[in-house]
Coordinates of C-alpha atoms in Angstrom, one line a residue:
M11 CA 72.4 120.8 65.0
S12 CA 68.7 121.5 65.5
V13 CA 67.8 117.9 64.7
L14 CA 70.2 116.7 67.4
H15 CA 68.7 119.1 69.9
L16 CA 65.2 117.8 69.0
L17 CA 66.3 114.2 69.4
Y18 CA 67.8 115.0 72.8
L19 CA 64.7 116.7 74.1
L20 CA 62.4 114.0 72.7
H21 CA 64.5 111.4 74.4
Q22 CA 64.0 113.2 77.8
V23 CA 60.2 113.2 77.2
E24 CA 60.3 109.5 76.3
A25 CA 62.3 108.7 79.4
V26 CA 59.7 110.5 81.6
S27 CA 56.9 108.6 79.9
Q28 CA 58.5 105.2 80.4
F29 CA 59.2 106.0 84.0
S30 CA 55.7 107.1 84.6
S31 CA 54.1 104.1 83.0
S32 CA 56.1 101.8 85.3
G33 CA 53.9 102.9 88.1
S34 CA 56.8 104.3 90.1
L35 CA 55.6 107.9 89.9
P36 CA 52.2 109.4 90.7
M37 CA 50.4 110.6 87.5
D38 CA 49.7 114.0 88.8
L39 CA 53.4 114.6 89.4
F40 CA 54.2 113.1 86.0
S41 CA 51.7 115.4 84.3
L42 CA 53.0 118.5 86.0
Q43 CA 56.7 117.7 85.2
S44 CA 56.0 116.6 81.7
I45 CA 54.1 119.8 80.9
L46 CA 57.0 121.8 82.4
L47 CA 59.5 119.7 80.3
L48 CA 57.5 120.3 77.1
F49 CA 57.2 124.0 77.9
L50 CA 60.9 124.3 78.2
A51 CA 61.5 122.4 75.0
S52 CA 59.0 124.7 73.2
L53 CA 60.6 127.8 74.6
Y54 CA 64.1 126.5 73.6
F55 CA 63.0 125.9 70.0
Y56 CA 61.3 129.3 69.8
F57 CA 64.6 131.0 70.7
F58 CA 66.6 128.6 68.6
F59 CA 64.8 129.0 65.3
F60 CA 64.1 132.8 65.6
F61 CA 67.3 134.0 67.0
F62 CA 70.1 131.5 66.4
S63 CA 70.3 132.2 62.7
S64 CA 70.6 136.0 63.4
S65 CA 74.1 137.4 63.2
G66 CA 75.6 137.2 66.6
K67 CA 78.2 139.8 67.7
K68 CA 81.4 139.2 69.4
L69 CA 81.6 140.1 73.1
A70 CA 84.2 142.8 73.4
G71 CA 86.8 142.9 76.1
A72 CA 87.1 145.5 78.8
D73 CA 89.2 147.7 76.5
G74 CA 86.5 147.7 73.8
R75 CA 88.5 145.6 71.3
G76 CA 87.0 142.5 69.5
G77 CA 87.5 138.8 70.4
G78 CA 85.5 136.6 72.7
I79 CA 82.4 134.6 72.2
K80 CA 79.5 135.4 70.0
N81 CA 76.6 136.9 71.8
Y82 CA 73.1 136.0 70.5
P83 CA 69.9 137.9 71.3
I84 CA 68.1 136.4 74.3
L85 CA 70.3 133.4 74.5
G86 CA 73.6 135.2 75.0
S87 CA 76.6 132.9 74.8
L88 CA 74.7 129.7 75.2
P89 CA 74.5 128.7 71.5
E90 CA 78.3 128.9 71.1
F91 CA 78.8 127.0 74.3
F92 CA 76.3 124.2 73.2
M93 CA 77.9 123.8 69.8
N94 CA 81.4 123.5 71.3
R95 CA 80.8 121.7 74.6
S96 CA 82.2 118.4 73.2
R97 CA 85.5 120.2 72.6
F98 CA 85.2 122.7 75.4
L99 CA 88.9 122.9 76.3
D100 CA 90.2 123.4 72.8
W101 CA 87.4 125.9 72.0
T102 CA 87.9 128.0 75.1
T103 CA 91.7 127.9 74.6
G104 CA 91.3 129.3 71.1
V105 CA 88.8 132.0 72.1
L106 CA 90.9 133.1 75.1
A107 CA 94.1 133.3 73.0
S108 CA 92.3 135.7 70.6
S109 CA 90.7 137.7 73.4
P110 CA 92.1 140.9 74.9
N111 CA 94.2 140.1 78.0
N112 CA 93.3 136.4 77.5
T113 CA 89.9 137.1 79.3
L114 CA 86.4 137.0 78.0
L115 CA 82.8 137.7 79.0
F116 CA 80.2 134.9 79.0
V117 CA 76.6 136.1 78.8
R118 CA 73.8 133.9 80.2
P119 CA 70.0 134.6 80.0
G120 CA 68.7 136.4 83.0
G121 CA 71.8 138.6 83.6
S122 CA 73.9 136.2 85.7
N123 CA 77.0 136.4 83.5
G124 CA 80.5 135.3 84.1
I125 CA 84.2 135.8 83.3
I126 CA 86.6 133.2 81.8
T127 CA 90.3 134.0 82.1
A128 CA 93.7 132.6 81.3
N129 CA 95.5 135.7 82.7
P130 CA 97.9 135.1 85.6
V131 CA 97.3 138.6 87.2
N132 CA 93.5 137.8 87.3
V133 CA 94.2 134.4 88.8
E134 CA 96.3 135.9 91.5
H135 CA 93.6 138.4 92.2
I136 CA 90.8 135.9 92.7
L137 CA 92.9 133.2 94.4
K138 CA 95.0 135.4 96.7
T139 CA 94.5 139.2 96.7
R140 CA 90.7 139.1 97.0
F141 CA 90.4 135.5 98.2
D142 CA 87.4 136.2 100.5
N143 CA 85.5 137.7 97.6
Y144 CA 85.7 134.6 95.5
P145 CA 84.5 131.5 97.3
K146 CA 83.4 128.2 95.7
G147 CA 79.9 129.6 95.9
E148 CA 76.4 128.2 96.4
T149 CA 76.0 127.2 92.7
F150 CA 79.2 125.1 92.6
I151 CA 78.6 123.6 96.0
A152 CA 75.0 122.7 95.2
I153 CA 75.9 120.9 91.9
L154 CA 78.5 118.7 93.7
D155 CA 76.7 118.4 97.1
D156 CA 75.2 114.9 96.3
F157 CA 78.7 113.5 95.7
L158 CA 81.1 115.5 97.8
G159 CA 78.8 116.8 100.5
K160 CA 80.6 119.3 102.8
G161 CA 84.1 117.9 102.1
I162 CA 87.1 120.2 101.8
F163 CA 86.7 120.6 98.0
N164 CA 83.1 121.6 98.2
S165 CA 82.9 123.9 101.2
D166 CA 83.8 127.5 102.1
G167 CA 84.4 129.6 105.2
E168 CA 85.0 128.0 108.6
L169 CA 83.9 124.6 107.4
W170 CA 86.7 124.6 104.9
R171 CA 89.3 126.1 107.3
I172 CA 88.7 123.4 109.9
Q173 CA 89.3 120.6 107.4
R174 CA 92.3 122.2 105.9
K175 CA 94.0 122.8 109.3
T176 CA 93.3 119.3 110.4
A177 CA 94.5 117.7 107.2
S178 CA 97.6 119.8 107.1
Y179 CA 99.2 117.9 110.0
E180 CA 99.1 114.7 107.8
F181 CA 101.1 116.4 105.0
N182 CA 104.2 117.5 106.9
S183 CA 107.6 116.2 105.6
R184 CA 107.8 113.2 107.9
S185 CA 104.4 112.0 106.9
L186 CA 105.3 112.5 103.3
R187 CA 108.5 110.4 103.6
N188 CA 106.7 107.7 105.5
F189 CA 104.0 107.6 102.9
I190 CA 106.5 107.0 100.1
M191 CA 108.6 104.5 101.9
E192 CA 105.8 102.5 103.4
N193 CA 103.0 102.7 101.0
V194 CA 104.1 103.6 97.5
T195 CA 107.2 101.4 97.6
V196 CA 105.2 98.4 98.8
E197 CA 102.6 98.9 96.1
L198 CA 105.3 99.2 93.5
R199 CA 107.2 96.1 94.6
S200 CA 104.3 93.8 95.3
R201 CA 101.7 94.9 92.6
L202 CA 102.7 97.3 89.8
V203 CA 106.1 95.9 88.9
P204 CA 104.9 92.2 88.9
I205 CA 101.9 93.2 86.7
L206 CA 104.1 94.9 84.2
E207 CA 106.6 91.9 84.3
A208 CA 103.7 89.5 83.5
A209 CA 102.5 91.6 80.7
A210 CA 106.0 91.9 79.2
G211 CA 106.3 88.2 79.3
S212 CA 103.0 87.6 77.5
C213 CA 103.0 90.6 75.1
R214 CA 99.6 91.5 76.6
T215 CA 98.1 94.9 75.9
L216 CA 97.5 96.9 79.1
N217 CA 95.3 100.0 79.7
L218 CA 97.9 102.1 81.5
Q219 CA 95.3 104.7 82.6
D220 CA 93.3 102.0 84.4
I221 CA 96.5 100.6 86.0
F222 CA 97.4 104.0 87.3
E223 CA 93.9 104.7 88.6
R224 CA 93.9 101.4 90.5
F225 CA 97.4 102.1 91.9
A226 CA 96.4 105.6 93.0
F227 CA 93.1 104.4 94.5
D228 CA 94.8 101.8 96.7
N229 CA 97.4 104.3 97.9
V230 CA 95.0 107.1 98.7
C231 CA 92.7 104.8 100.6
K232 CA 95.6 103.6 102.7
L233 CA 96.6 107.2 103.4
A234 CA 93.1 108.5 104.1
F235 CA 91.7 105.8 106.3
N236 CA 94.2 102.9 106.4
F237 CA 92.1 100.7 104.2
D238 CA 93.4 98.6 101.3
P239 CA 90.7 98.1 98.6
G240 CA 93.1 95.9 96.6
C241 CA 92.2 97.3 93.2
L242 CA 95.6 96.4 91.8
A243 CA 95.9 93.1 93.7
G244 CA 96.4 89.9 91.7
D245 CA 96.6 90.5 88.0
G246 CA 95.3 94.0 88.4
T247 CA 92.1 93.4 86.4
G248 CA 89.6 92.8 89.2
R249 CA 86.6 95.0 89.1
N250 CA 86.2 96.8 92.4
E251 CA 82.7 98.0 93.0
F252 CA 83.8 101.0 95.1
M253 CA 86.2 102.2 92.5
L254 CA 83.9 101.8 89.5
A255 CA 81.1 103.6 91.3
F256 CA 83.5 106.4 92.3
E257 CA 84.5 106.9 88.7
E258 CA 80.9 107.0 87.5
A259 CA 79.9 109.4 90.2
A260 CA 82.8 111.8 89.4
K261 CA 82.0 111.8 85.7
L262 CA 78.2 112.3 86.0
S263 CA 78.7 115.0 88.7
Y264 CA 80.8 117.0 86.3
D265 CA 78.3 116.6 83.5
R266 CA 75.9 118.6 85.6
F267 CA 78.0 121.7 84.8
M268 CA 77.5 121.1 81.0
Y269 CA 73.7 121.5 80.8
L270 CA 72.5 124.2 78.4
F271 CA 69.6 124.8 80.8
P272 CA 70.3 123.8 84.5
S273 CA 66.6 123.3 85.0
M274 CA 66.8 120.2 82.8
Q275 CA 69.2 118.6 85.3
K276 CA 66.9 119.4 88.2
I277 CA 63.9 117.9 86.4
K278 CA 65.8 114.7 85.6
K279 CA 66.9 114.5 89.3
L280 CA 63.4 115.0 90.5
L281 CA 62.1 112.3 88.2
N282 CA 65.1 110.1 88.8
V283 CA 65.7 109.3 85.1
G284 CA 68.7 109.1 82.8
S285 CA 72.0 110.2 84.0
E286 CA 70.6 111.5 87.3
R287 CA 69.3 108.0 88.1
R288 CA 72.8 106.5 87.3
L289 CA 74.4 109.2 89.4
R290 CA 72.1 108.5 92.4
N291 CA 72.9 104.8 92.2
A292 CA 76.7 105.4 91.9
I293 CA 76.7 107.8 94.8
A294 CA 74.7 105.3 97.0
T295 CA 77.4 102.7 96.3
V296 CA 80.2 105.1 97.2
H297 CA 78.5 106.3 100.3
R298 CA 77.8 102.7 101.4
F299 CA 81.5 101.7 101.1
A300 CA 82.7 104.9 102.8
E301 CA 80.2 104.6 105.7
D302 CA 81.1 100.9 106.3
I303 CA 84.8 101.8 106.6
I304 CA 84.0 104.7 108.9
R305 CA 81.7 102.6 111.0
S306 CA 84.4 100.0 111.4
R307 CA 86.9 102.6 112.4
I308 CA 84.6 104.1 115.0
E309 CA 84.0 100.6 116.5
N310 CA 87.7 100.0 116.7
R311 CA 88.6 103.4 118.1
R312 CA 88.0 102.3 121.7
M313 CA 90.3 99.4 121.2
R314 CA 93.0 101.6 119.7
M315 CA 92.7 104.1 122.6
E316 CA 93.2 101.2 125.0
E317 CA 96.3 100.1 123.1
K318 CA 97.7 103.6 123.2
A319 CA 97.0 103.8 127.0
S320 CA 99.0 100.5 127.4
G321 CA 102.0 102.0 125.6
R322 CA 101.3 101.0 122.0
Q323 CA 101.3 103.7 119.4
E324 CA 98.0 104.6 117.8
E325 CA 97.9 104.2 114.1
A326 CA 97.9 107.6 112.4
D327 CA 96.1 108.3 109.1
L328 CA 94.1 111.2 107.8
L329 CA 90.8 110.0 109.0
S330 CA 92.0 109.4 112.6
R331 CA 93.0 113.1 112.9
F332 CA 89.3 114.1 112.2
F333 CA 88.0 111.9 115.0
D334 CA 89.2 114.5 117.5
I335 CA 87.0 117.3 116.1
E336 CA 84.2 117.9 118.6
N337 CA 80.7 116.8 117.6
I338 CA 81.8 115.6 114.2
S339 CA 79.2 113.4 112.5
A340 CA 79.7 110.2 110.5
E341 CA 78.2 111.9 107.5
F342 CA 80.8 114.7 107.7
L343 CA 83.6 112.1 108.0
R344 CA 82.2 110.4 104.9
D345 CA 82.3 113.6 103.0
I346 CA 85.9 114.2 104.1
V347 CA 87.0 110.7 103.0
I348 CA 85.4 111.0 99.5
S349 CA 87.0 114.4 98.9
F350 CA 90.5 113.2 99.6
I351 CA 90.0 110.0 97.6
L352 CA 89.0 112.2 94.7
A353 CA 92.1 114.4 95.0
G354 CA 94.6 111.5 95.5
R355 CA 93.2 109.1 92.9
D356 CA 92.3 111.2 90.0
T357 CA 95.0 113.9 89.9
T358 CA 97.9 111.5 90.2
S359 CA 96.6 108.9 87.7
S360 CA 95.7 111.7 85.2
A361 CA 99.1 113.2 85.4
L362 CA 100.8 109.8 84.9
T363 CA 98.7 108.8 81.9
W364 CA 99.3 112.0 79.9
F365 CA 103.0 111.9 80.9
F366 CA 103.5 108.5 79.4
W367 CA 101.7 109.5 76.2
L368 CA 103.8 112.6 75.8
L369 CA 107.0 110.6 76.6
S370 CA 106.1 108.1 73.8
R371 CA 106.3 110.9 71.3
S372 CA 109.5 112.3 72.7
P373 CA 112.3 109.7 72.7
A374 CA 115.0 112.4 73.4
V375 CA 113.2 113.3 76.6
E376 CA 112.9 109.6 77.6
E377 CA 116.7 109.2 77.0
R378 CA 117.6 112.2 79.2
I379 CA 115.4 110.8 82.0
L380 CA 117.1 107.4 81.8
E381 CA 120.5 109.1 81.9
E382 CA 119.5 111.0 85.0
L383 CA 118.2 107.8 86.7
G384 CA 121.5 106.1 86.0
A385 CA 123.5 109.1 87.2
V386 CA 121.5 109.3 90.5
R387 CA 122.2 105.6 91.2
A388 CA 125.9 106.0 90.2
R389 CA 126.3 108.8 92.7
N390 CA 124.9 106.6 95.4
G391 CA 127.1 103.6 94.5
K392 CA 124.2 101.4 93.1
L393 CA 123.3 99.9 89.8
A394 CA 120.7 101.7 87.8
G395 CA 118.1 99.0 88.2
D396 CA 119.0 98.0 91.7
N397 CA 115.8 97.9 93.8
L398 CA 113.5 100.9 94.1
Y399 CA 114.6 104.5 94.5
S400 CA 114.8 106.1 97.9
F401 CA 113.2 109.3 99.0
E402 CA 116.5 111.1 98.8
E403 CA 117.2 109.8 95.3
L404 CA 113.8 110.9 94.1
R405 CA 114.5 114.4 95.3
E406 CA 117.7 114.5 93.2
M407 CA 115.8 113.9 89.9
Q408 CA 115.6 117.4 88.6
Y409 CA 115.1 116.6 84.9
L410 CA 112.3 114.1 85.7
Q411 CA 110.7 116.8 87.9
A412 CA 110.8 119.2 84.9
A413 CA 109.3 116.6 82.6
I414 CA 106.4 116.0 85.0
L415 CA 105.8 119.8 85.3
E416 CA 105.8 120.1 81.6
A417 CA 103.3 117.3 81.1
M418 CA 100.9 118.8 83.6
R419 CA 101.3 122.2 81.9
L420 CA 99.9 120.8 78.7
H421 CA 97.4 118.4 80.4
P422 CA 96.6 119.6 83.9
P423 CA 94.7 117.0 86.0
V424 CA 92.1 119.7 86.9
P425 CA 91.7 121.8 83.7
V426 CA 89.3 124.4 85.0
D427 CA 88.0 125.8 88.3
T428 CA 85.2 128.2 89.0
K429 CA 84.5 130.7 91.8
D430 CA 81.5 133.0 92.6
C431 CA 81.9 136.8 93.0
L432 CA 80.4 138.1 96.3
M433 CA 80.8 141.8 95.7
D434 CA 81.3 144.0 92.6
D435 CA 84.9 144.1 91.6
V436 CA 87.3 145.2 88.9
L437 CA 90.0 142.6 87.8
P438 CA 93.6 143.8 87.3
D439 CA 93.2 143.7 83.5
G440 CA 90.2 146.1 83.7
H441 CA 87.3 143.6 83.3
V442 CA 84.3 144.5 85.5
I443 CA 82.7 141.6 87.4
K444 CA 79.4 141.9 89.2
R445 CA 78.1 140.4 92.4
G446 CA 76.6 137.0 91.7
W447 CA 78.6 136.4 88.5
F448 CA 80.9 133.4 88.2
I449 CA 84.6 133.5 87.2
T450 CA 86.4 130.6 85.8
Y451 CA 90.2 130.3 85.4
N452 CA 91.2 127.9 82.7
T453 CA 94.4 126.1 83.7
Y454 CA 94.3 124.1 80.5
A455 CA 94.3 127.2 78.4
M456 CA 96.9 129.0 80.5
G457 CA 99.3 126.2 79.7
R458 CA 98.8 126.9 76.0
M459 CA 99.1 130.7 75.9
E460 CA 101.9 132.2 73.8
S461 CA 101.7 135.3 76.0
I462 CA 102.7 133.1 79.0
W463 CA 105.0 130.4 77.6
G464 CA 106.4 131.9 74.4
K465 CA 106.1 130.8 70.7
D466 CA 107.1 127.2 71.6
F467 CA 104.1 126.8 74.0
G468 CA 102.8 123.8 72.1
E469 CA 106.0 121.8 72.5
F470 CA 106.7 119.2 75.2
K471 CA 109.9 120.8 76.4
P472 CA 111.1 120.0 80.0
E473 CA 114.2 122.2 79.4
R474 CA 112.0 125.3 79.8
W475 CA 111.9 124.5 83.6
L476 CA 115.6 124.1 84.1
D477 CA 118.3 126.6 85.3
S478 CA 122.0 126.0 85.8
D479 CA 123.4 125.8 89.3
R480 CA 127.2 126.0 89.7
G481 CA 127.2 125.4 93.5
G482 CA 129.2 122.6 95.2
G483 CA 132.1 122.6 92.7
R484 CA 130.0 121.3 89.7
T485 CA 127.4 122.6 87.3
A486 CA 124.0 121.0 87.7
M487 CA 120.5 121.6 86.3
V488 CA 118.0 122.7 88.9
C489 CA 114.2 122.6 88.3
R490 CA 112.7 126.1 88.6
Q491 CA 109.4 126.7 90.3
E492 CA 107.1 129.1 88.4
S493 CA 104.6 131.3 90.1
P494 CA 101.5 129.2 91.0
F495 CA 99.4 131.9 89.5
K496 CA 101.1 131.4 86.1
Y497 CA 101.0 127.6 86.7
P498 CA 97.9 126.9 88.9
V499 CA 98.0 123.1 88.3
F500 CA 97.8 122.6 92.1
H501 CA 95.6 125.6 92.7
A502 CA 97.2 128.7 94.4
G503 CA 96.8 131.0 97.3
P504 CA 95.2 129.8 100.6
R505 CA 93.6 126.8 98.9
I506 CA 96.8 125.5 97.3
C507 CA 96.8 121.7 97.2
L508 CA 98.1 120.2 100.5
G509 CA 99.3 117.1 98.7
K510 CA 101.3 118.8 96.0
D511 CA 104.7 117.6 97.2
M512 CA 103.3 114.2 97.9
A513 CA 101.9 114.0 94.4
Y514 CA 105.3 114.9 92.8
I515 CA 107.2 112.3 94.8
Q516 CA 104.6 109.6 94.1
I517 CA 104.6 110.3 90.3
K518 CA 108.4 110.4 90.2
S519 CA 108.7 107.1 92.1
I520 CA 106.3 105.4 89.7
V521 CA 108.0 106.8 86.5
A522 CA 111.5 105.9 87.8
A523 CA 110.4 102.3 88.7
V524 CA 108.7 101.7 85.4
L525 CA 111.3 103.3 83.1
T526 CA 114.3 101.6 84.7
R527 CA 112.7 98.2 84.1
F528 CA 110.5 98.6 81.0
R529 CA 110.1 100.3 77.7
V530 CA 106.5 101.4 77.3
D531 CA 105.2 101.3 73.8
V532 CA 102.0 103.3 73.4
L533 CA 99.7 102.0 70.7
N534 CA 98.6 104.7 68.3
R535 CA 100.9 107.2 69.9
N536 CA 100.8 109.4 66.9
S537 CA 97.1 110.1 67.3
R538 CA 96.0 112.5 70.0
P539 CA 93.8 110.8 72.5
E540 CA 90.3 112.3 73.0
E541 CA 90.0 114.2 76.3
V542 CA 87.2 113.3 78.7
L543 CA 86.1 116.0 81.0
S544 CA 85.2 114.6 84.4
L545 CA 86.2 116.4 87.6
T546 CA 89.7 115.6 86.3
L547 CA 91.1 115.2 82.8
R548 CA 91.0 111.7 81.5
M549 CA 91.6 109.9 78.2
K550 CA 88.6 108.4 76.4
G551 CA 89.2 104.7 76.1
G552 CA 92.3 104.8 78.3
L553 CA 96.0 104.5 77.2
P554 CA 96.6 101.0 75.6
V555 CA 100.3 100.0 75.8
R556 CA 102.6 97.1 75.5
V557 CA 105.7 96.8 77.7
K558 CA 109.0 95.2 77.1
P559 CA 111.9 94.5 79.5
R560 CA 114.3 97.5 79.3
S561 CA 117.4 95.2 78.8
A562 CA 115.8 93.5 75.8
A563 CA 114.0 96.5 74.3
G564 CA 116.8 97.9 72.2
D565 CA 116.7 101.4 70.8
E566 CA 114.2 101.0 67.9
R567 CA 110.6 101.8 68.3
D568 CA 107.7 99.8 66.6

């Protein structure tokens, strides 16, 4: 590992040298920063060679028992983190499972430590009971400020409350129904289904993750500011600059959390080299597109107000609701738009991608979903494949709802979230947390804890979510809702996701439309895809599939 560390640091020095020689950076600044970079590299290797080989000790839990992460002299938990950061989710899941109360202490040089937990009582404490003591915090906000600015997912206090209250009006039941009927249904009928039909006819391989990301991007843009980027238009393979830049900015922004020494990221940003240069370019593209849309909307606002005065109804979308906030700036509107695109695009597409991979490995689950789809149509006097499903029909699909919940238990779109601690506190499980520490709740690990889900926690088993209901003269299966603190896939407490119900309906409408028409054959379904940690959980390389018409697919799998 030491050779890899050396190559990485040498690469950073080489990048600085090349950047300086281009004449784009004054030599005095280059000399100062290169000396600082070399000093940090030397300091790192001093610690690495003299202390890394020493026997680290496990960090004990609050009750004094073993478990946890090895703590090395001077460097604390950083060596363990660095060695496992490429498999961060699996590593932390394993460590948390063996730690007392599924909670552990993370030691950082300088005394600013943190807590990582997969314990529901701790999650409820930080997200609800002591909500005001655990904000996003300055560190988290600073890391994402370039990309998300002061948007709802990167703000605290009154700034957050204003955005949440304003946005909540768009997520009432009538808006939800209109969104499904007007936007998702149109996108399914005119874009997604025709693309899958064309692929089925030509036996072409599709990247289903890419298809779902385009679908979700188009829909959230329509919802957020009534703009159709057309990412899934035509054959669904066009390269939209806005979408590509958005994806790049999200991935590189998350990578800032993974630096062994945060100072390295700040130096790279100052010098505008490597990943920080790519991030700056991606964010500039995202901002340009968002600002152009907002500028156009502001210019058209007077016209819309005149139409409203003459009796015509003003078009309502998420962005239009924020125009009424007094003294709101175009920059703030831009931050709002970007935050909601992030939520609507990445969470839905991530959930759908992992769902179809899990379904490809579970033919019995797929068969039960198909039976439910047919039964729903039969109760409404329609054929199973007749047109698209209505809002009421989607709400009847209890087994499909359970399967979606189960897929997100194993592969949550947002696998981890972090808060800052404002004042000293004691968590319900006895762990002490100090002012200035961070606390991370690991949703991915929580979905894989035997202490929460039982011995079959590793199985894709929708039945765990179903209860029998004998009302109305017949026995039916009803999907049970678990505590959001046990299942914080859509967050919990005052910051619970506003679009949770909208996401479920959108996912169900897509799954139902696809499965009634096509059999989806996932290539290499027996190999676990590599997880890519961005701000959401994605598959490395996407999800390659071939689709066949359901009527001609038969029962055998390739």
